[in-house]
Each structure stands twice: as C-alpha cells, then as structure tokens.
mmCIF file of C-alpha atoms and ligand atoms in Angstrom:
data_model
loop_
_atom_site.group_PDB
_atom_site.id
_atom_site.type_symbol
_atom_site.label_atom_id
_atom_site.label_comp_id
_atom_site.label_asym_id
_atom_site.label_seq_id
_atom_site.Cartn_x
_atom_site.Cartn_y
_atom_site.Cartn_z
ATOM 1 C CA MET A 1 -23.128 -9.183 13.954
ATOM 2 C CA THR A 2 -20.479 -9.704 11.282
ATOM 3 C CA THR A 3 -20.327 -12.828 9.261
ATOM 4 C CA GLN A 4 -17.202 -12.364 7.053
ATOM 5 C CA ALA A 5 -13.946 -14.180 7.931
ATOM 6 C CA PRO A 6 -11.329 -11.794 9.281
ATOM 7 C CA ILE A 7 -8.582 -10.496 7.002
ATOM 8 C CA ARG A 8 -5.031 -10.046 8.151
ATOM 9 C CA VAL A 9 -3.754 -6.439 7.954
ATOM 10 C CA ALA A 10 -0.074 -5.752 8.708
ATOM 11 C CA VAL A 11 1.261 -2.258 9.594
ATOM 12 C CA THR A 12 4.949 -1.534 10.008
ATOM 13 C CA GLY A 13 6.195 1.327 12.106
ATOM 14 C CA ALA A 14 2.932 0.852 13.992
ATOM 15 C CA ALA A 15 4.026 2.797 17.066
ATOM 16 C CA GLY A 16 4.971 5.891 15.041
ATOM 17 C CA ASN A 17 2.993 8.998 14.302
ATOM 18 C CA ILE A 18 1.275 7.857 11.166
ATOM 19 C CA GLY A 19 0.560 4.437 12.769
ATOM 20 C CA TYR A 20 -1.156 6.153 15.634
ATOM 21 C CA ALA A 21 -3.679 7.714 13.286
ATOM 22 C CA LEU A 22 -3.856 4.877 10.777
ATOM 23 C CA LEU A 23 -4.674 2.025 13.148
ATOM 24 C CA TRP A 24 -7.873 3.609 14.449
ATOM 25 C CA ARG A 25 -9.227 4.207 10.891
ATOM 26 C CA ILE A 26 -8.463 0.618 9.929
ATOM 27 C CA ALA A 27 -9.983 -0.729 13.162
ATOM 28 C CA SER A 28 -13.190 1.322 12.723
ATOM 29 C CA GLY A 29 -13.899 -0.149 9.284
ATOM 30 C CA ASP A 30 -13.098 2.970 7.228
ATOM 31 C CA CYS A 31 -10.651 1.038 5.004
ATOM 32 C CA PHE A 32 -11.918 -2.451 4.448
ATOM 33 C CA GLY A 33 -15.630 -1.924 5.080
ATOM 34 C CA SER A 34 -17.935 -1.817 8.051
ATOM 35 C CA ASN A 35 -18.619 -5.540 7.844
ATOM 36 C CA GLN A 36 -15.030 -6.737 7.417
ATOM 37 C CA PRO A 37 -13.385 -8.002 10.572
ATOM 38 C CA VAL A 38 -9.564 -7.602 10.794
ATOM 39 C CA ILE A 39 -6.634 -9.164 12.602
ATOM 40 C CA LEU A 40 -4.029 -6.451 13.105
ATOM 41 C CA GLN A 41 -0.390 -7.574 12.813
ATOM 42 C CA LEU A 42 1.832 -4.776 13.920
ATOM 43 C CA LEU A 43 5.577 -4.554 13.349
ATOM 44 C CA GLU A 44 8.104 -2.385 15.181
ATOM 45 C CA ILE A 45 11.834 -2.443 15.748
ATOM 46 C CA PRO A 46 13.038 -3.405 19.260
ATOM 47 C CA PRO A 47 13.381 0.216 20.486
ATOM 48 C CA GLY A 48 9.716 0.790 19.494
ATOM 49 C CA MET A 49 8.274 -2.264 21.174
ATOM 50 C CA GLN A 50 7.370 -0.594 24.446
ATOM 51 C CA ARG A 51 5.526 2.165 22.609
ATOM 52 C CA LEU A 52 3.817 -0.466 20.521
ATOM 53 C CA GLU A 53 2.616 -2.163 23.690
ATOM 54 C CA GLY A 54 0.978 1.116 24.720
ATOM 55 C CA VAL A 55 -0.636 1.507 21.303
ATOM 56 C CA ILE A 56 -2.031 -2.000 21.496
ATOM 57 C CA MET A 57 -3.400 -1.275 25.024
ATOM 58 C CA GLU A 58 -5.255 1.750 23.608
ATOM 59 C CA LEU A 59 -6.544 -0.265 20.668
ATOM 60 C CA ARG A 60 -7.937 -2.859 23.045
ATOM 61 C CA ASP A 61 -9.419 -0.025 25.157
ATOM 62 C CA SER A 62 -11.241 1.272 22.046
ATOM 63 C CA ALA A 63 -13.210 -1.996 21.903
ATOM 64 C CA PHE A 64 -13.607 -1.988 18.123
ATOM 65 C CA PRO A 65 -16.170 -4.742 17.189
ATOM 66 C CA LEU A 66 -14.297 -5.491 13.913
ATOM 67 C CA VAL A 67 -10.944 -6.154 15.525
ATOM 68 C CA HIS A 68 -10.711 -9.894 16.106
ATOM 69 C CA ASP A 69 -7.105 -10.030 17.247
ATOM 70 C CA ILE A 70 -3.966 -7.858 17.603
ATOM 71 C CA VAL A 71 -0.404 -9.165 17.237
ATOM 72 C CA GLY A 72 2.588 -6.944 18.163
ATOM 73 C CA THR A 73 6.012 -8.121 17.054
ATOM 74 C CA ASP A 74 9.543 -7.140 15.990
ATOM 75 C CA ASN A 75 9.724 -10.107 13.638
ATOM 76 C CA ALA A 76 8.667 -9.315 10.021
ATOM 77 C CA GLU A 77 7.688 -12.928 9.229
ATOM 78 C CA VAL A 78 5.245 -12.881 12.192
ATOM 79 C CA ALA A 79 3.835 -9.515 11.128
ATOM 80 C CA PHE A 80 3.401 -10.491 7.459
ATOM 81 C CA ASN A 81 2.181 -14.055 8.068
ATOM 82 C CA GLU A 82 -0.713 -14.701 5.640
ATOM 83 C CA ALA A 83 -1.237 -10.908 5.413
ATOM 84 C CA ASP A 84 -3.964 -9.822 2.913
ATOM 85 C CA ALA A 85 -2.978 -6.122 3.103
ATOM 86 C CA ILE A 86 0.208 -4.501 4.214
ATOM 87 C CA PHE A 87 1.009 -0.902 5.044
ATOM 88 C CA LEU A 88 4.762 -0.355 4.926
ATOM 89 C CA VAL A 89 5.011 2.780 6.991
ATOM 90 C CA GLY A 90 8.066 2.203 9.213
ATOM 91 C CA SER A 91 11.340 3.784 8.152
ATOM 92 C CA ARG A 92 13.761 6.374 9.271
ATOM 93 C CA PRO A 93 12.356 9.881 8.805
ATOM 94 C CA ARG A 94 14.504 12.391 7.016
ATOM 95 C CA THR A 95 16.476 14.651 9.316
ATOM 96 C CA LYS A 96 17.789 18.174 8.636
ATOM 97 C CA ASP A 97 21.246 16.947 7.720
ATOM 98 C CA MET A 98 20.028 14.347 5.194
ATOM 99 C CA ASP A 99 19.418 14.826 1.469
ATOM 100 C CA ARG A 100 17.275 12.570 -0.598
ATOM 101 C CA SER A 101 20.175 10.230 -1.455
ATOM 102 C CA ASP A 102 21.036 9.754 2.208
ATOM 103 C CA LEU A 103 17.424 8.858 2.814
ATOM 104 C CA VAL A 104 17.442 6.292 0.014
ATOM 105 C CA ALA A 105 20.665 4.791 1.452
ATOM 106 C CA ALA A 106 19.348 4.723 5.038
ATOM 107 C CA ASN A 107 15.982 3.208 4.324
ATOM 108 C CA GLY A 108 16.581 0.940 1.282
ATOM 109 C CA PRO A 109 17.915 -2.019 3.260
ATOM 110 C CA ILE A 110 14.768 -2.078 5.460
ATOM 111 C CA PHE A 111 12.703 -2.879 2.389
ATOM 112 C CA VAL A 112 15.075 -5.687 1.260
ATOM 113 C CA GLY A 113 14.359 -7.596 4.471
ATOM 114 C CA GLN A 114 10.632 -6.779 4.432
ATOM 115 C CA GLY A 115 10.297 -7.722 0.755
ATOM 116 C CA LYS A 116 11.912 -11.103 1.517
ATOM 117 C CA ALA A 117 9.584 -11.688 4.523
ATOM 118 C CA ILE A 118 6.532 -10.804 2.397
ATOM 119 C CA ASP A 119 7.713 -13.249 -0.256
ATOM 120 C CA ALA A 120 8.106 -15.985 2.327
ATOM 121 C CA VAL A 121 4.870 -15.686 4.297
ATOM 122 C CA ALA A 122 2.237 -13.248 3.015
ATOM 123 C CA SER A 123 -0.887 -14.230 1.151
ATOM 124 C CA ARG A 124 -0.112 -14.593 -2.602
ATOM 125 C CA LYS A 125 -2.849 -12.022 -3.231
ATOM 126 C CA VAL A 126 -1.435 -9.436 -0.774
ATOM 127 C CA LYS A 127 -1.921 -5.790 -1.531
ATOM 128 C CA VAL A 128 1.021 -3.656 -0.404
ATOM 129 C CA ILE A 129 1.109 0.119 0.023
ATOM 130 C CA THR A 130 4.439 1.734 0.750
ATOM 131 C CA VAL A 131 4.308 4.954 2.721
ATOM 132 C CA GLY A 132 7.831 5.131 4.243
ATOM 133 C CA ASN A 133 10.039 7.424 2.185
ATOM 134 C CA PRO A 134 11.357 7.476 -0.489
ATOM 135 C CA CYS A 135 8.168 5.481 -0.981
ATOM 136 C CA ASN A 136 8.313 4.875 -4.723
ATOM 137 C CA THR A 137 11.820 3.444 -4.636
ATOM 138 C CA ASN A 138 11.163 1.509 -1.372
ATOM 139 C CA ALA A 139 8.207 -0.189 -3.086
ATOM 140 C CA LEU A 140 10.523 -1.115 -5.950
ATOM 141 C CA ILE A 141 13.035 -2.621 -3.506
ATOM 142 C CA ALA A 142 10.402 -4.622 -1.651
ATOM 143 C CA SER A 143 8.917 -5.941 -4.894
ATOM 144 C CA ALA A 144 12.367 -6.927 -6.268
ATOM 145 C CA ASN A 145 12.962 -8.935 -3.141
ATOM 146 C CA ALA A 146 9.588 -10.699 -3.373
ATOM 147 C CA PRO A 147 9.855 -12.436 -6.765
ATOM 148 C CA SER A 148 6.943 -14.814 -6.155
ATOM 149 C CA ILE A 149 4.470 -11.976 -5.738
ATOM 150 C CA PRO A 150 3.419 -10.125 -8.919
ATOM 151 C CA PRO A 151 5.078 -6.618 -8.997
ATOM 152 C CA GLN A 152 1.746 -4.866 -9.485
ATOM 153 C CA GLN A 153 0.772 -5.861 -5.915
ATOM 154 C CA PHE A 154 3.428 -3.420 -4.701
ATOM 155 C CA THR A 155 2.313 0.190 -4.778
ATOM 156 C CA ALA A 156 3.460 3.490 -3.244
ATOM 157 C CA MET A 157 1.442 6.335 -1.888
ATOM 158 C CA THR A 158 0.853 9.605 -3.848
ATOM 159 C CA ARG A 159 -2.731 9.880 -2.592
ATOM 160 C CA LEU A 160 -1.631 12.487 -0.017
ATOM 161 C CA ASP A 161 -0.362 14.699 -2.863
ATOM 162 C CA GLN A 162 -3.678 14.144 -4.669
ATOM 163 C CA ASN A 163 -5.658 14.974 -1.554
ATOM 164 C CA ARG A 164 -3.585 18.104 -1.089
ATOM 165 C CA ALA A 165 -4.408 19.156 -4.615
ATOM 166 C CA VAL A 166 -8.104 18.526 -4.027
ATOM 167 C CA GLY A 167 -7.953 20.585 -0.832
ATOM 168 C CA GLN A 168 -6.310 23.527 -2.610
ATOM 169 C CA MET A 169 -8.850 23.483 -5.497
ATOM 170 C CA ALA A 170 -11.767 23.196 -3.078
ATOM 171 C CA GLU A 171 -10.556 26.078 -0.936
ATOM 172 C CA ARG A 172 -9.924 28.318 -3.940
ATOM 173 C CA ALA A 173 -13.353 27.576 -5.488
ATOM 174 C CA GLY A 174 -15.128 27.793 -2.069
ATOM 175 C CA VAL A 175 -16.702 24.340 -2.422
ATOM 176 C CA PRO A 176 -16.504 21.159 -0.323
ATOM 177 C CA ALA A 177 -13.723 18.697 -1.292
ATOM 178 C CA SER A 178 -16.418 16.256 -2.550
ATOM 179 C CA GLU A 179 -17.060 18.689 -5.410
ATOM 180 C CA VAL A 180 -13.566 18.177 -6.759
ATOM 181 C CA GLN A 181 -13.014 15.058 -8.778
ATOM 182 C CA ASP A 182 -10.389 13.377 -10.932
ATOM 183 C CA VAL A 183 -7.239 15.478 -10.190
ATOM 184 C CA PHE A 184 -4.380 13.016 -10.156
ATOM 185 C CA ILE A 185 -0.582 12.877 -9.609
ATOM 186 C CA TRP A 186 2.160 11.884 -11.991
ATOM 187 C CA GLY A 187 5.497 10.617 -10.820
ATOM 188 C CA ASN A 188 7.425 10.448 -7.601
ATOM 189 C CA HIS A 189 6.234 11.279 -4.095
ATOM 190 C CA ALA A 190 8.684 14.222 -3.931
ATOM 191 C CA ASN A 191 8.530 17.857 -4.754
ATOM 192 C CA THR A 192 8.831 17.004 -8.465
ATOM 193 C CA MET A 193 5.428 15.308 -8.509
ATOM 194 C CA TYR A 194 2.840 16.852 -10.805
ATOM 195 C CA PRO A 195 -0.810 17.339 -9.881
ATOM 196 C CA ASP A 196 -2.532 17.205 -13.303
ATOM 197 C CA PRO A 197 -5.721 19.287 -13.568
ATOM 198 C CA SER A 198 -6.592 18.262 -17.129
ATOM 199 C CA MET A 199 -9.299 15.725 -16.208
ATOM 200 C CA ALA A 200 -10.339 17.423 -12.977
ATOM 201 C CA THR A 201 -13.829 18.876 -12.416
ATOM 202 C CA VAL A 202 -15.014 21.327 -9.778
ATOM 203 C CA GLY A 203 -18.739 21.208 -9.202
ATOM 204 C CA GLY A 204 -19.013 19.435 -12.491
ATOM 205 C CA GLN A 205 -17.115 22.064 -14.473
ATOM 206 C CA SER A 206 -13.661 21.520 -15.923
ATOM 207 C CA ALA A 207 -10.949 22.721 -13.525
ATOM 208 C CA THR A 208 -9.021 24.256 -16.394
ATOM 209 C CA GLU A 209 -12.044 26.565 -16.951
ATOM 210 C CA VAL A 210 -12.643 27.285 -13.246
ATOM 211 C CA PHE A 211 -8.987 28.200 -12.601
ATOM 212 C CA ASP A 212 -6.620 30.193 -14.723
ATOM 213 C CA GLU A 213 -3.366 28.643 -16.049
ATOM 214 C CA GLU A 214 -1.226 31.027 -14.089
ATOM 215 C CA TRP A 215 -2.609 29.754 -10.803
ATOM 216 C CA LEU A 216 -2.589 26.091 -11.826
ATOM 217 C CA GLN A 217 1.011 26.212 -12.956
ATOM 218 C CA GLY A 218 2.153 28.646 -10.230
ATOM 219 C CA GLU A 219 0.713 28.941 -6.756
ATOM 220 C CA PHE A 220 -1.322 25.705 -6.892
ATOM 221 C CA LEU A 221 1.624 23.587 -8.089
ATOM 222 C CA ASN A 222 3.969 25.216 -5.706
ATOM 223 C CA THR A 223 1.651 24.830 -2.715
ATOM 224 C CA VAL A 224 0.980 21.190 -3.345
ATOM 225 C CA SER A 225 4.609 20.305 -4.008
ATOM 226 C CA THR A 226 5.917 22.046 -0.834
ATOM 227 C CA ARG A 227 3.077 21.172 1.439
ATOM 228 C CA GLY A 228 5.023 18.558 3.447
ATOM 229 C CA LYS A 229 7.596 21.199 4.355
ATOM 230 C CA ALA A 230 4.979 23.803 5.177
ATOM 231 C CA ILE A 231 3.306 21.309 7.585
ATOM 232 C CA ILE A 232 6.612 20.699 9.316
ATOM 233 C CA MET A 233 7.184 24.471 9.664
ATOM 234 C CA ALA A 234 3.691 25.012 11.078
ATOM 235 C CA ARG A 235 3.250 21.969 13.270
ATOM 236 C CA GLY A 236 6.832 21.230 14.190
ATOM 237 C CA ALA A 237 6.278 17.644 13.005
ATOM 238 C CA SER A 238 5.630 15.975 9.642
ATOM 239 C CA SER A 239 2.165 15.192 8.260
ATOM 240 C CA ALA A 240 0.719 12.227 10.142
ATOM 241 C CA ALA A 241 -3.065 12.286 10.282
ATOM 242 C CA SER A 242 -3.405 13.429 6.647
ATOM 243 C CA ALA A 243 -0.858 10.801 5.605
ATOM 244 C CA ALA A 244 -2.799 8.129 7.469
ATOM 245 C CA SER A 245 -6.005 9.315 5.920
ATOM 246 C CA ALA A 246 -4.489 9.172 2.453
ATOM 247 C CA ALA A 247 -3.223 5.655 3.079
ATOM 248 C CA VAL A 248 -6.765 4.632 4.055
ATOM 249 C CA ASP A 249 -8.126 6.246 0.822
ATOM 250 C CA HIS A 250 -5.515 4.395 -1.308
ATOM 251 C CA MET A 251 -6.165 1.023 0.220
ATOM 252 C CA ARG A 252 -9.947 1.491 0.497
ATOM 253 C CA ASP A 253 -10.260 2.238 -3.213
ATOM 254 C CA TRP A 254 -8.003 -0.629 -4.132
ATOM 255 C CA TRP A 255 -9.977 -2.974 -1.873
ATOM 256 C CA GLN A 256 -13.486 -1.745 -2.472
ATOM 257 C CA GLY A 257 -13.210 0.151 -5.865
ATOM 258 C CA SER A 258 -12.946 3.801 -6.788
ATOM 259 C CA ALA A 259 -16.525 3.990 -8.165
ATOM 260 C CA GLY A 260 -15.327 5.175 -11.548
ATOM 261 C CA ARG A 261 -13.268 8.046 -10.134
ATOM 262 C CA ILE A 262 -9.620 8.604 -11.241
ATOM 263 C CA VAL A 263 -7.200 8.150 -8.344
ATOM 264 C CA SER A 264 -3.425 8.300 -8.046
ATOM 265 C CA VAL A 265 -1.497 5.126 -7.445
ATOM 266 C CA ALA A 266 2.222 4.686 -7.835
ATOM 267 C CA LEU A 267 2.931 1.249 -9.293
ATOM 268 C CA PRO A 268 5.610 -0.490 -11.398
ATOM 269 C CA SER A 269 5.370 0.979 -14.861
ATOM 270 C CA GLU A 270 4.641 -1.331 -17.732
ATOM 271 C CA GLY A 271 5.716 1.408 -20.175
ATOM 272 C CA TRP A 272 2.461 3.474 -19.886
ATOM 273 C CA TYR A 273 2.850 7.039 -21.188
ATOM 274 C CA GLY A 274 6.480 6.277 -22.236
ATOM 275 C CA VAL A 275 7.552 5.811 -18.587
ATOM 276 C CA PRO A 276 10.361 3.213 -18.535
ATOM 277 C CA GLU A 277 9.359 -0.241 -17.346
ATOM 278 C CA GLY A 278 9.781 -1.161 -13.747
ATOM 279 C CA ILE A 279 10.142 2.193 -11.980
ATOM 280 C CA VAL A 280 7.353 2.765 -9.460
ATOM 281 C CA PHE A 281 5.563 5.826 -10.907
ATOM 282 C CA SER A 282 2.264 7.499 -10.041
ATOM 283 C CA PHE A 283 -0.322 7.279 -12.840
ATOM 284 C CA PRO A 284 -4.034 8.112 -13.176
ATOM 285 C CA CYS A 285 -5.829 4.872 -12.188
ATOM 286 C CA ARG A 286 -9.215 3.386 -11.624
ATOM 287 C CA CYS A 287 -9.885 0.565 -9.140
ATOM 288 C CA GLU A 288 -12.445 -2.159 -9.571
ATOM 289 C CA GLY A 289 -12.800 -5.734 -8.307
ATOM 290 C CA GLY A 290 -9.606 -5.510 -6.308
ATOM 291 C CA GLU A 291 -7.543 -4.446 -9.309
ATOM 292 C CA VAL A 292 -5.841 -1.162 -10.114
ATOM 293 C CA THR A 293 -5.912 -0.236 -13.832
ATOM 294 C CA VAL A 294 -3.917 2.628 -15.339
ATOM 295 C CA VAL A 295 -6.189 5.006 -17.308
ATOM 296 C CA GLU A 296 -4.579 5.008 -20.746
ATOM 297 C CA GLY A 297 -4.950 7.388 -23.637
ATOM 298 C CA LEU A 298 -5.208 10.719 -21.852
ATOM 299 C CA THR A 299 -3.826 13.766 -23.591
ATOM 300 C CA VAL A 300 -0.539 14.917 -22.045
ATOM 301 C CA ASP A 301 0.201 18.597 -22.716
ATOM 302 C CA THR A 302 3.741 19.973 -23.033
ATOM 303 C CA PHE A 303 3.828 21.288 -19.466
ATOM 304 C CA ALA A 304 2.765 17.887 -18.039
ATOM 305 C CA GLN A 305 5.205 15.985 -20.327
ATOM 306 C CA ALA A 306 8.088 18.076 -18.997
ATOM 307 C CA LYS A 307 7.038 17.208 -15.461
ATOM 308 C CA ILE A 308 6.698 13.530 -16.326
ATOM 309 C CA ASP A 309 10.245 13.609 -17.821
ATOM 310 C CA GLU A 310 11.591 15.262 -14.671
ATOM 311 C CA ASN A 311 10.047 12.531 -12.475
ATOM 312 C CA VAL A 312 11.294 9.748 -14.747
ATOM 313 C CA ALA A 313 14.856 11.161 -14.508
ATOM 314 C CA ALA A 314 14.632 11.380 -10.690
ATOM 315 C CA LEU A 315 13.295 7.870 -10.309
ATOM 316 C CA LEU A 316 15.840 6.377 -12.732
ATOM 317 C CA GLY A 317 18.509 8.062 -10.564
ATOM 318 C CA GLU A 318 17.028 6.575 -7.375
ATOM 319 C CA ARG A 319 16.875 3.121 -8.998
ATOM 320 C CA GLU A 320 20.554 3.407 -9.980
ATOM 321 C CA ALA A 321 21.449 4.428 -6.425
ATOM 322 C CA VAL A 322 19.890 1.265 -4.982
ATOM 323 C CA SER A 323 20.838 -1.195 -7.845
ATOM 324 C CA ASP A 324 22.689 -3.396 -5.340
ATOM 325 C CA LEU A 325 19.416 -3.901 -3.428
ATOM 326 C CA LEU A 326 17.337 -4.987 -6.369
HETATM 327 P P1 LIG B 401 7.760 8.082 12.937
HETATM 328 O O1 LIG B 401 9.199 8.291 13.110
HETATM 329 O O2 LIG B 401 6.833 8.785 13.886
HETATM 330 O O3 LIG B 401 7.412 6.527 12.990
HETATM 331 C C1 LIG B 401 8.143 5.580 12.285
HETATM 332 C C2 LIG B 401 8.097 4.358 13.066
HETATM 333 O O4 LIG B 401 8.705 3.324 12.292
HETATM 334 C C3 LIG B 401 8.875 4.446 14.412
HETATM 335 O O5 LIG B 401 8.048 3.943 15.459
HETATM 336 C C4 LIG B 401 10.031 3.425 14.204
HETATM 337 O O6 LIG B 401 10.411 2.751 15.360
HETATM 338 C C5 LIG B 401 9.486 2.541 13.122
HETATM 339 N N1 LIG B 401 10.478 1.794 12.354
HETATM 340 C C6 LIG B 401 11.645 2.245 11.895
HETATM 341 N N2 LIG B 401 12.295 1.303 11.222
HETATM 342 C C7 LIG B 401 11.442 0.271 11.146
HETATM 343 C C8 LIG B 401 11.525 -1.053 10.595
HETATM 344 N N3 LIG B 401 12.649 -1.417 9.963
HETATM 345 N N4 LIG B 401 10.487 -1.925 10.807
HETATM 346 C C9 LIG B 401 9.414 -1.511 11.480
HETATM 347 N N5 LIG B 401 9.296 -0.330 12.025
HETATM 348 C C10 LIG B 401 10.307 0.591 11.878
HETATM 349 O O7 LIG B 401 7.452 8.499 11.455
HETATM 350 P P2 LIG B 401 5.991 8.720 10.758
HETATM 351 O O8 LIG B 401 5.656 10.175 10.946
HETATM 352 O O9 LIG B 401 5.037 7.752 11.228
HETATM 353 O O10 LIG B 401 6.382 8.553 9.219
HETATM 354 C C11 LIG B 401 6.712 7.289 8.724
HETATM 355 C C12 LIG B 401 7.229 7.362 7.306
HETATM 356 O O11 LIG B 401 6.212 7.921 6.441
HETATM 357 C C13 LIG B 401 8.478 8.206 7.096
HETATM 358 O O12 LIG B 401 9.388 7.543 6.264
HETATM 359 C C14 LIG B 401 7.966 9.449 6.384
HETATM 360 O O13 LIG B 401 8.919 10.079 5.631
HETATM 361 C C15 LIG B 401 6.854 8.837 5.528
HETATM 362 N N6 LIG B 401 5.834 9.733 5.001
HETATM 363 C C16 LIG B 401 5.348 9.465 3.794
HETATM 364 C C17 LIG B 401 4.360 10.242 3.180
HETATM 365 C C18 LIG B 401 3.801 9.933 1.849
HETATM 366 O O14 LIG B 401 2.981 10.679 1.309
HETATM 367 N N7 LIG B 401 4.246 8.848 1.160
HETATM 368 C C19 LIG B 401 3.795 11.439 3.909
HETATM 369 C C20 LIG B 401 4.063 11.410 5.372
HETATM 370 C C21 LIG B 401 5.378 10.885 5.797
HETATM 371 O O15 LIG B 401 6.340 11.893 5.598
#
C-alpha cells in the first residue's frame, strides 16, 4: 500500500519512440521512487492522438500499482496542469535534408507555446527536462517563455552522452558500468559535447591513469560524440530506449539525489567556468534535496577549455538564431 499523494508527471511526444520506453519506466517507479504514485499527463499533436490512445491502452493493461490516473490530450495546458515534473520529448526529428539550423527553426516555435503553457498552469516548483532536439536551446526557449518559473527549473538532457561515456570506459576496462563514476559532459547535446575524464574513476582508480591520453582524446571522444549517428546506422532508427533511460536517470537524480556522484545536467549558466550567462550548458553537477548544484572549482585543462569554448560558440550561435523566440 502506498501512502504518498500522487504527483503529476507530464510527457510530451508520448506516442513517439522515446515515450514508448519512458512511460513504462516512470510508471514502474524507477524515476520517482517505488512508493511515489503518479498521474500521467500525456501530450501529443492531433496526428499522434490515435497512437497515444493505443499507448494508454497498453499502460492500463500493464496494471501498474503506482499509476493513479492517465490523461491523454493534444492541449498543452491540460497536459501541464499542476505538473510537478515535465519531460519535453515531443518535437520534429531531424531528417536527412536538415542541418542543425533547420532543426532549430523547425522546433523552436513548439517550445514557445509549451513554455507559455507551463508558465500558465504548471506547479511553481516544476522540474522540466528537455529531450527534444536541439534540447539545450529548446530548454532556453521554454524558460524564456515561462517568466514566472525560475530558469534553473528548466534543464536539458546530456545524461545520454554521459551514459555513453560510462559505457565506453566500462567496456574498455572490462568492468561493469557501476565501477565507472564521475565522468561528466560539458556543453551542448551535439557532437561538440565533451566527456571530461578528469574526475572519473574506474574501479576506484583515476580514469586518466587507467586509460592513455591518446584513447581518451581520440577513439573515446570520437565514439561518444558520434554515437547517435552510429545507432541510426545500425538500428535504422534513432536512440530511443537509451534516451528514455537517460531521461529517467536525469530526473531520478534531480528528484531523489545523486548520492554525492557527479552527474551531467544542462542548465542556464550563471557564469560558471566563464560560460556566458543564460545559455543552457551542461556542467558537472550534484543533486540533493531536489536541487541541482554546479560543482565549482574543478581544474579545466587546455584540451577541455578548447572544447568548452567550441560549445559556447555553438550555443551562442543557436541563441542568436532563435532570438525572436526569446
Ligand atoms: P518520434 O518521432 O518517435 O516521436 C516524437 C513524438 O512527438 C511524435 O509522436 C510526434 O507526434 C510528437 N510531437 C511532435 N511535435 C509535438 C508537439 N508540438 N507536442 C507534442 N508532441 C509532439 O521521436 P523520438 O525518437 O521519440 O525522439 C523525440 C526527440 O528526442 C527528437 O527531437 C530527438 O531528436 C530527441 N532526442 C534527444 C536525445 C538527447 O540525448 N537529448 C537523444 C535521443 C533523441 O534523438
């Protein structure tokens, strides 16, 4: 028997590929805890509503004890009503003929409307994770259109990049992923992101001692940064289960704490590490008591600094491209 009051969890793009993997993890208690009931508030666009109906039928057929109610809608204000946590997943996926600036232009307006709806009806303490790409800049757009909610409550997901980095280190060292700690991502969820090994440990030993620099700055970096493309080539479809799993990790740590571990969260910069204020940038963070705190004072070597600078330039460019939406 559960005793806690249910929380309201909104997921956009709920009938999509990531949604199909994400909803079952949320419903089972993996994200908010095994004693925390949830009301699922699922948003789709009209062409997705029939698929959403099917997803809701399957959720009901899974008979999760923690799911107290399920709402399916194409109205953002219904989906975000009093929401405590929001997963912004729905957006147009990038197609072969689109470059990154086309993607920014195609998806930006979605996050204007959703930001306004969050501002109007969500809980004032809502925690928002943006997954739909370009996720850093989409989080910025949503936040700018929700002026009554503190910007730090709008985050973007680089946890998949972190998990990919952990996976590569674990495979190389021949240890379970649980043995790899504190590798984190700087920057944008794009192939410029930088998985920083400087704080990482593998089986308790420093990753920079376990692996040589040539691998860390070469094959490791290259594999992590091009992993999304490699998945599409192999699977014929973009990462979905691993993206959903990373979204659960991100929100679970924010909600329940990261137990002292360093995790990657993209959030509006307050000038940390010289990153210009306002752009949504992935930093090393710790989570405790429902708050995300940037870990300050880490040593940034020349290689990492060049990567940070590259990501800053890219994100300033994206911000400029959507300035009319902010
Ligand atoms: P799908 O195309 O399978 O699903 C997207 C769903 O969103 C569709 O059902 C669509 O009807 C719905 N949708 C579109 N516009 C909407 C709107 N305005 N409101 C509500 N729903 C809307 O894509 P999927 O594989 O689920 O990926 C979703 C997004 O995640 C894409 O933008 C993708 O690029 C992004 N990703 C982000 C990752 C990250 O690490 N941050 C990794 C995985 C993924 O590539």
